[in-house]
CSV table of C-alpha atoms and ligand atoms in Angstrom, one decimal:
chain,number,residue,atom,x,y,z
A,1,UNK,CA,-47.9,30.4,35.6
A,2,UNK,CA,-45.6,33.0,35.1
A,3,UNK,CA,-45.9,35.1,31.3
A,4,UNK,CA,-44.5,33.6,28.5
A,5,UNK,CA,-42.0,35.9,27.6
A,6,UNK,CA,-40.5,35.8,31.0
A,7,UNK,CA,-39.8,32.2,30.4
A,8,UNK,CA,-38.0,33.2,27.0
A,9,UNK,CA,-36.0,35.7,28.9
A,10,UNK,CA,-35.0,33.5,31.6
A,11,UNK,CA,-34.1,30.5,28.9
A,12,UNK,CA,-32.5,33.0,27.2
A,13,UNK,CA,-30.5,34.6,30.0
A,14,UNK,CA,-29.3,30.4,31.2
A,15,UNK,CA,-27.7,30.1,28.1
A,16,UNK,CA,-26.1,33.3,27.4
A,17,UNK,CA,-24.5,32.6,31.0
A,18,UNK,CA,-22.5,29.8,29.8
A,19,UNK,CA,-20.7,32.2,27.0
A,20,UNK,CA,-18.2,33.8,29.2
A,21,UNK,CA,-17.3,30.6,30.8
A,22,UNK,CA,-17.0,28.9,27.2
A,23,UNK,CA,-15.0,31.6,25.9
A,24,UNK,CA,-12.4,31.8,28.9
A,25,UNK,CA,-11.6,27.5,28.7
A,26,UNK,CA,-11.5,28.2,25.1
A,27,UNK,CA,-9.1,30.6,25.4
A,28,UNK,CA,-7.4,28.9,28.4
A,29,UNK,CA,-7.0,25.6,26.4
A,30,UNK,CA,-5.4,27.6,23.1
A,31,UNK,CA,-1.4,28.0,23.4
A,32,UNK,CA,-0.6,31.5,22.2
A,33,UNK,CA,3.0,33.0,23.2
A,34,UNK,CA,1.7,36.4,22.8
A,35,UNK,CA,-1.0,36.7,25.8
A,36,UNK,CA,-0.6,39.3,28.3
A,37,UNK,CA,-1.2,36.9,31.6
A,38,UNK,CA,0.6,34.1,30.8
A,39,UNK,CA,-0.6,31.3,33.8
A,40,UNK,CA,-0.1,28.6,31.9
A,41,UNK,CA,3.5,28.6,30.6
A,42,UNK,CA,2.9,25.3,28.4
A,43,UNK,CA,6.3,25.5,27.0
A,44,UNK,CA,5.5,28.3,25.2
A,45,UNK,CA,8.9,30.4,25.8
A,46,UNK,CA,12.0,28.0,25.0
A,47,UNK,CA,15.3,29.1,23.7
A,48,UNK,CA,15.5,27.5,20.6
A,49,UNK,CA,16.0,28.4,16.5
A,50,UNK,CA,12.7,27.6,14.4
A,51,UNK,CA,13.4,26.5,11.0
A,52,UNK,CA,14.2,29.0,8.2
A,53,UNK,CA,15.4,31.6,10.7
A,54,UNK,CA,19.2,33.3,11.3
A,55,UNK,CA,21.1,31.7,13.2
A,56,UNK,CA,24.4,33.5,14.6
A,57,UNK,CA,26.0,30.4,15.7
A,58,UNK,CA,27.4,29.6,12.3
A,59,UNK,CA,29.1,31.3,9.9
A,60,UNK,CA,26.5,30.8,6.8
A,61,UNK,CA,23.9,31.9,9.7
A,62,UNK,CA,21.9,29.2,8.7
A,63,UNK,CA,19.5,27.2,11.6
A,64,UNK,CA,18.6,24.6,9.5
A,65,UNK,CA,21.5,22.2,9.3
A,66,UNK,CA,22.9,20.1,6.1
A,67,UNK,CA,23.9,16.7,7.2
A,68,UNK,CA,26.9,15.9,8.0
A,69,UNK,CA,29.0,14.7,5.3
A,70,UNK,CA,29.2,11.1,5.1
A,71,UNK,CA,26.3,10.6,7.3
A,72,UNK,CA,24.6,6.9,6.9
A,73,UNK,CA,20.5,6.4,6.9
A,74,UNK,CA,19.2,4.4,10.3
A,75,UNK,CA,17.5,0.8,8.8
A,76,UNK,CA,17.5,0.8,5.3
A,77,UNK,CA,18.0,2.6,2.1
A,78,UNK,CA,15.9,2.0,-1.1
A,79,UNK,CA,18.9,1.9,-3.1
A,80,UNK,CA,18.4,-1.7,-3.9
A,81,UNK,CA,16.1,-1.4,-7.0
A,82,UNK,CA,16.3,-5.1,-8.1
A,83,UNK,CA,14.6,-6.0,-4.7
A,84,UNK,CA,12.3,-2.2,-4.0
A,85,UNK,CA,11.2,-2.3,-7.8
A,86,UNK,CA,11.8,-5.1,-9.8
A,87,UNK,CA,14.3,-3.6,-12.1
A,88,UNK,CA,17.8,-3.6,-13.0
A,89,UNK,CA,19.5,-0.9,-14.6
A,90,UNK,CA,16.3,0.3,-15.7
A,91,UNK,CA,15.0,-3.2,-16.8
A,92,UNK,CA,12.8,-5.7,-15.4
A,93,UNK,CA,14.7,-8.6,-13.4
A,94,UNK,CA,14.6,-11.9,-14.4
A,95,UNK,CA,16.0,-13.2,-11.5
A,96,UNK,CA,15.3,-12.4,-7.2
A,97,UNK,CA,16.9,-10.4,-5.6
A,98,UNK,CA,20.0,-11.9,-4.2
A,99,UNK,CA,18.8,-11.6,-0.4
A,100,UNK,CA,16.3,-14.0,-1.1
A,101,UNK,CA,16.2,-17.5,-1.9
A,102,UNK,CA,14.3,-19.5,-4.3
A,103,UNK,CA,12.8,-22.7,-2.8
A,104,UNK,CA,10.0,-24.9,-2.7
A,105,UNK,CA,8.9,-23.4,0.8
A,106,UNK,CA,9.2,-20.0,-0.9
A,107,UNK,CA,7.0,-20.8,-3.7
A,108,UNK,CA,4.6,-22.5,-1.7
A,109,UNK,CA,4.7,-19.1,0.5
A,110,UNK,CA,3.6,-17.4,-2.5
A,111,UNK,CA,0.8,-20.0,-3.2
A,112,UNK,CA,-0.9,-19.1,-0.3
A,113,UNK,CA,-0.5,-14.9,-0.1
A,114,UNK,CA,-2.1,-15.5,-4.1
A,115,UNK,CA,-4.8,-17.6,-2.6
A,116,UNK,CA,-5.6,-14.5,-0.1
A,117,UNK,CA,-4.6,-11.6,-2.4
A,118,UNK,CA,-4.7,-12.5,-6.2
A,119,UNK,CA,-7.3,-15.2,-6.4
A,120,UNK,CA,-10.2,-13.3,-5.2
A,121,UNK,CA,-9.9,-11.2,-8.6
A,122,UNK,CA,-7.7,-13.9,-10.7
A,123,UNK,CA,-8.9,-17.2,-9.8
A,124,UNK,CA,-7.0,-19.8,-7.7
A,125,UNK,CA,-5.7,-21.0,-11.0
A,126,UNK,CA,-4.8,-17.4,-12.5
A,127,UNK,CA,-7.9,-17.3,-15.4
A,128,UNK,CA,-9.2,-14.1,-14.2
A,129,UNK,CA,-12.3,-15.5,-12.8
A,130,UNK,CA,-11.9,-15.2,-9.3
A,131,UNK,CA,-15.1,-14.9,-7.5
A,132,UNK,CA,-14.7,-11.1,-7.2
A,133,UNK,CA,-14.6,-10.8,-10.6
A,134,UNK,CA,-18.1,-13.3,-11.4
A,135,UNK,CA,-19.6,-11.3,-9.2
A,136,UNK,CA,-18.6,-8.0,-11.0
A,137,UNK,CA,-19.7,-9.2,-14.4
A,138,UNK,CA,-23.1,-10.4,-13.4
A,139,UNK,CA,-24.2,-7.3,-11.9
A,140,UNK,CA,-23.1,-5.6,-15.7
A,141,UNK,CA,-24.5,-7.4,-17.3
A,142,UNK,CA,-27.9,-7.6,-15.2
A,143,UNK,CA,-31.1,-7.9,-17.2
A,144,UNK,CA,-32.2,-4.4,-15.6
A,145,UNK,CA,-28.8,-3.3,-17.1
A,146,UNK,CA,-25.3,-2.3,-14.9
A,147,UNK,CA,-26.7,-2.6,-11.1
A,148,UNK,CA,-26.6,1.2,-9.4
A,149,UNK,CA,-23.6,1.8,-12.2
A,150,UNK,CA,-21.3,-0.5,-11.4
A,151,UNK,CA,-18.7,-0.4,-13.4
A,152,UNK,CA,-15.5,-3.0,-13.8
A,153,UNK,CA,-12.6,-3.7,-15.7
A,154,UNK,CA,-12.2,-7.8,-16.0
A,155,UNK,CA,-9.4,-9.2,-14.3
A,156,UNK,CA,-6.9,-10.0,-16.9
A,157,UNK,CA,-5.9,-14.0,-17.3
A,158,UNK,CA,-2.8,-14.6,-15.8
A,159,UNK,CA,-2.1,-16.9,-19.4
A,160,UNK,CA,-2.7,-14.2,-21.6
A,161,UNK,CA,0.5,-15.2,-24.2
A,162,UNK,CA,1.2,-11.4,-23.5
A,163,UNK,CA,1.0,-11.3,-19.5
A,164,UNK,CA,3.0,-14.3,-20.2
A,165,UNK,CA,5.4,-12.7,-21.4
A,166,UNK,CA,6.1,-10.5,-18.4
A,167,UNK,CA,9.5,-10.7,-16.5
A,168,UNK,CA,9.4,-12.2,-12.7
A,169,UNK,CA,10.5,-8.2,-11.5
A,170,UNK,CA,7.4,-6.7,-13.2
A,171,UNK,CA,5.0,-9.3,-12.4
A,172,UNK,CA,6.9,-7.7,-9.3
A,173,UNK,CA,6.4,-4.4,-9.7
A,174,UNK,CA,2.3,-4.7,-10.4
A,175,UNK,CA,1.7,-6.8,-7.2
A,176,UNK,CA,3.8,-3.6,-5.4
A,177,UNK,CA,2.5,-0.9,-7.4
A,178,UNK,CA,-0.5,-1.8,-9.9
A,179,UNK,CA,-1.4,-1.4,-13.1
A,180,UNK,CA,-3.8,0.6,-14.9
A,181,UNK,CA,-7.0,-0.3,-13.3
A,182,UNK,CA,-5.4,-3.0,-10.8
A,183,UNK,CA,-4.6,-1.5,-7.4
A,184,UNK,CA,-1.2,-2.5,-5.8
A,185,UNK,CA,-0.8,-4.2,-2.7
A,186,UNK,CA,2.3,-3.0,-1.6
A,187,UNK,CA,0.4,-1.7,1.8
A,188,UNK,CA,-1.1,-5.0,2.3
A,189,UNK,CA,1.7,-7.3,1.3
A,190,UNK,CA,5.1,-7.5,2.6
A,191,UNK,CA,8.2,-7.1,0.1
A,192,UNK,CA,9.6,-10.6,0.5
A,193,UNK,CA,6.1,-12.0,-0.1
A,194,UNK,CA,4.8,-9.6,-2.9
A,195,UNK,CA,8.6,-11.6,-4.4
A,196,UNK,CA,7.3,-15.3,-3.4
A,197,UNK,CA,3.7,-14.3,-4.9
A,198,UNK,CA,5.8,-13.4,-8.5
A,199,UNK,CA,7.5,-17.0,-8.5
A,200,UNK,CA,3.9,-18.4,-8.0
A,201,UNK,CA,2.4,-16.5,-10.8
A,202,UNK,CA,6.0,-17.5,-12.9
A,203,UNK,CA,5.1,-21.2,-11.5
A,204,UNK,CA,0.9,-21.3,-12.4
A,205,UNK,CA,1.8,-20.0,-15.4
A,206,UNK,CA,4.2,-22.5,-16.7
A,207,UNK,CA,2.3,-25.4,-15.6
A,208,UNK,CA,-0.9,-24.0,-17.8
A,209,UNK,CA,1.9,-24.6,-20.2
A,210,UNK,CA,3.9,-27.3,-19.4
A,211,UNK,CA,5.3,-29.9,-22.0
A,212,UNK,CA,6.4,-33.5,-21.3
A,213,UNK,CA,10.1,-31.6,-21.2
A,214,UNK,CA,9.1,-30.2,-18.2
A,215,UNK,CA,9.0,-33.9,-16.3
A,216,UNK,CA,12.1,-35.2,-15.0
A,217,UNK,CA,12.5,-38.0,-17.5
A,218,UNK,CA,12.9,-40.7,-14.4
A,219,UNK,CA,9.3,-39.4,-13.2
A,220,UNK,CA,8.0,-39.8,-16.8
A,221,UNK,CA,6.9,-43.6,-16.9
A,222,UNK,CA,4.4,-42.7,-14.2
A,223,UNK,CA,2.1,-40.6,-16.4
A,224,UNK,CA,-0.6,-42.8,-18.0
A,225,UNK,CA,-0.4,-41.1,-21.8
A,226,UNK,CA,3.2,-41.7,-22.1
A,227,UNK,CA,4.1,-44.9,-22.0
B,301,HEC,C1,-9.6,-6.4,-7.1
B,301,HEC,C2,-9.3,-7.2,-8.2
B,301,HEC,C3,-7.8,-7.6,-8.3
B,301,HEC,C4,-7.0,-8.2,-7.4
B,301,HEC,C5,-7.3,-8.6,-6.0
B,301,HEC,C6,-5.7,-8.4,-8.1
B,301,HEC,N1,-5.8,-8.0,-9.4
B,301,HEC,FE1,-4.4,-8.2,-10.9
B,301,HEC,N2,-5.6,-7.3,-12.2
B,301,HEC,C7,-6.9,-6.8,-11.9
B,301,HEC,C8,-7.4,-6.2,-13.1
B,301,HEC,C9,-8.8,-5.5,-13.2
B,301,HEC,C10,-6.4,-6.2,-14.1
B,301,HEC,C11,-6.5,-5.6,-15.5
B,301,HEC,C12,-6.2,-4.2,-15.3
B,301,HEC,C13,-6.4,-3.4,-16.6
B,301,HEC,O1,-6.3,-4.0,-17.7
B,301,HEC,O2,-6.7,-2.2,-16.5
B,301,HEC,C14,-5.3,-7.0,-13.5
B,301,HEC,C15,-4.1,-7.3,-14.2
B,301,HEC,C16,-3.1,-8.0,-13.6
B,301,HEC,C17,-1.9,-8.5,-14.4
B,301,HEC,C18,-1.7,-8.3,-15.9
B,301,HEC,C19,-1.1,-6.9,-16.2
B,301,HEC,C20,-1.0,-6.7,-17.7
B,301,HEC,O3,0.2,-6.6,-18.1
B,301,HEC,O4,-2.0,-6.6,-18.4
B,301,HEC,C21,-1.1,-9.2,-13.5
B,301,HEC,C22,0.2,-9.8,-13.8
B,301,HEC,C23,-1.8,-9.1,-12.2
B,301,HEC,N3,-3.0,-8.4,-12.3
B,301,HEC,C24,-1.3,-9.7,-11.1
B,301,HEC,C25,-1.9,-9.6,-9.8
B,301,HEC,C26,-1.3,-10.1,-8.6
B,301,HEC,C27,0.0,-10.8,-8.5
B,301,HEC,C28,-2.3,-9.9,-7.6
B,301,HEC,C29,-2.1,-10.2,-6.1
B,301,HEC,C30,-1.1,-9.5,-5.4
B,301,HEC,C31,-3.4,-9.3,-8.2
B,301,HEC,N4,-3.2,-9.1,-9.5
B,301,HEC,C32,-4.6,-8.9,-7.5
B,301,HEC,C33,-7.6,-7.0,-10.7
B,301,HEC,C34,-7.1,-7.5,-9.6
């Protein structure tokens, strides 16, 4: 058995044997323009102007270039606010967006993204007591008091006389972007749909509220109450 501190010093020495090899692939595997031996060219010498820089080419000796006058975006612009954001001149739409088209198929569409989106919070039928939400409220208000400080803000009621009130571009606008404590789903949801999931909100909401007006008076005889 050899001494033990010759065994530290030959541990010792192993390692320290790997540094020079680290330290050369290190430096091997960085791209620096400015090395002396230069193996590796790695694109590392091109002709070219980097931004900010002089550039005698043009007269203002500018590299970075305005565009061209006139020039048009590739895809799409944002310009269109009544279908981006909900608003018109500054004011939430009442109508959609002309591109789209508002039909039973569309409304339906919007049924189903609220089902998957909305009524985990809101409820399938817009109260605010989607199962998300129960859940929430029974852990604050757990005997032991708020489970491991959970804290929530209730989903608001989609019949609230003041959400209501809301035009279809903002109900919109909060499915894109949110409101207060509500996230937006503007990542998760596609623009046409966030638009189909508005009408359906527009459409839940009026038939917590509808009236006899709101039956077609041939379809009226059928109801039971209103013969
Ligand atoms: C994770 C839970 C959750 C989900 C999912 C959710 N909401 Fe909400 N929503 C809330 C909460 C919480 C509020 C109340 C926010 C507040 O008052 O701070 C709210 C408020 C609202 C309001 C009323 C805003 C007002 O003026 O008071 C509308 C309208 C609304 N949500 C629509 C939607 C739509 C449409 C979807 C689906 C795209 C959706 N929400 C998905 C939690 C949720």
């Amino acid at each position: 058995m050899p001494p033990r501190w010759l065994i530290f010093v030959a541990l010792l020495a192993t390692v320290a044997a790997v540094v020079p090899f680290t330290i050369i692939a290190r430096v091997r595997a960085t791209p620096d323009a400015n090395r002396g031996v230069h193996i590796f060219q790695d694109m590392d010498f091109q002709p070219k102007f980097k931004t900010q820089t002089k550039n005698p080419l043009f007269a203002d000796h500018r590299s970075m270039r305005p565009a061209v006058e006139g020039s048009v975006a590739r895809g799409e612009t944002y310009d269109d606010t009544h279908y981006w954001e909900g608003a018109v001149h500054g004011d939430w739409a009442e109508s959609l967006p002309s591109r789209l088209q508002l039909t039973e198929a569309f409304i339906k569409r919007g049924q189903q993204r609220f089902n998957i989106y909305c009524s985990a919070c809101h409820g399938y039928s817009g109260y605010g007591n989607g199962m998300v939400n129960q859940r929430a409220m029974a852990l604050m208000s757990s005997t032991e008091g708020p489970v491991m400080g959970t804290r929530w803000v209730a989903a608001k009621s989609l019949h609230d006389p003041l959400v209501r009130e809301h035009r279809l571009g903002m109900i919109f606008n909060i499915a894109t972007k949110g409101i207060r404590n509500m996230a937006g789903y503007q990542g998760q949801i596609t623009t046409d749909d966030r638009w189909a999931i508005a009408c359906y909100v527009q459409a839940l909401q009026r038939s917590q509220n509808a009236t006899t007006q709101d039956v077609p008076p041939e379809l009226r005889k059928d109801l039971p109450l209103l013969k």
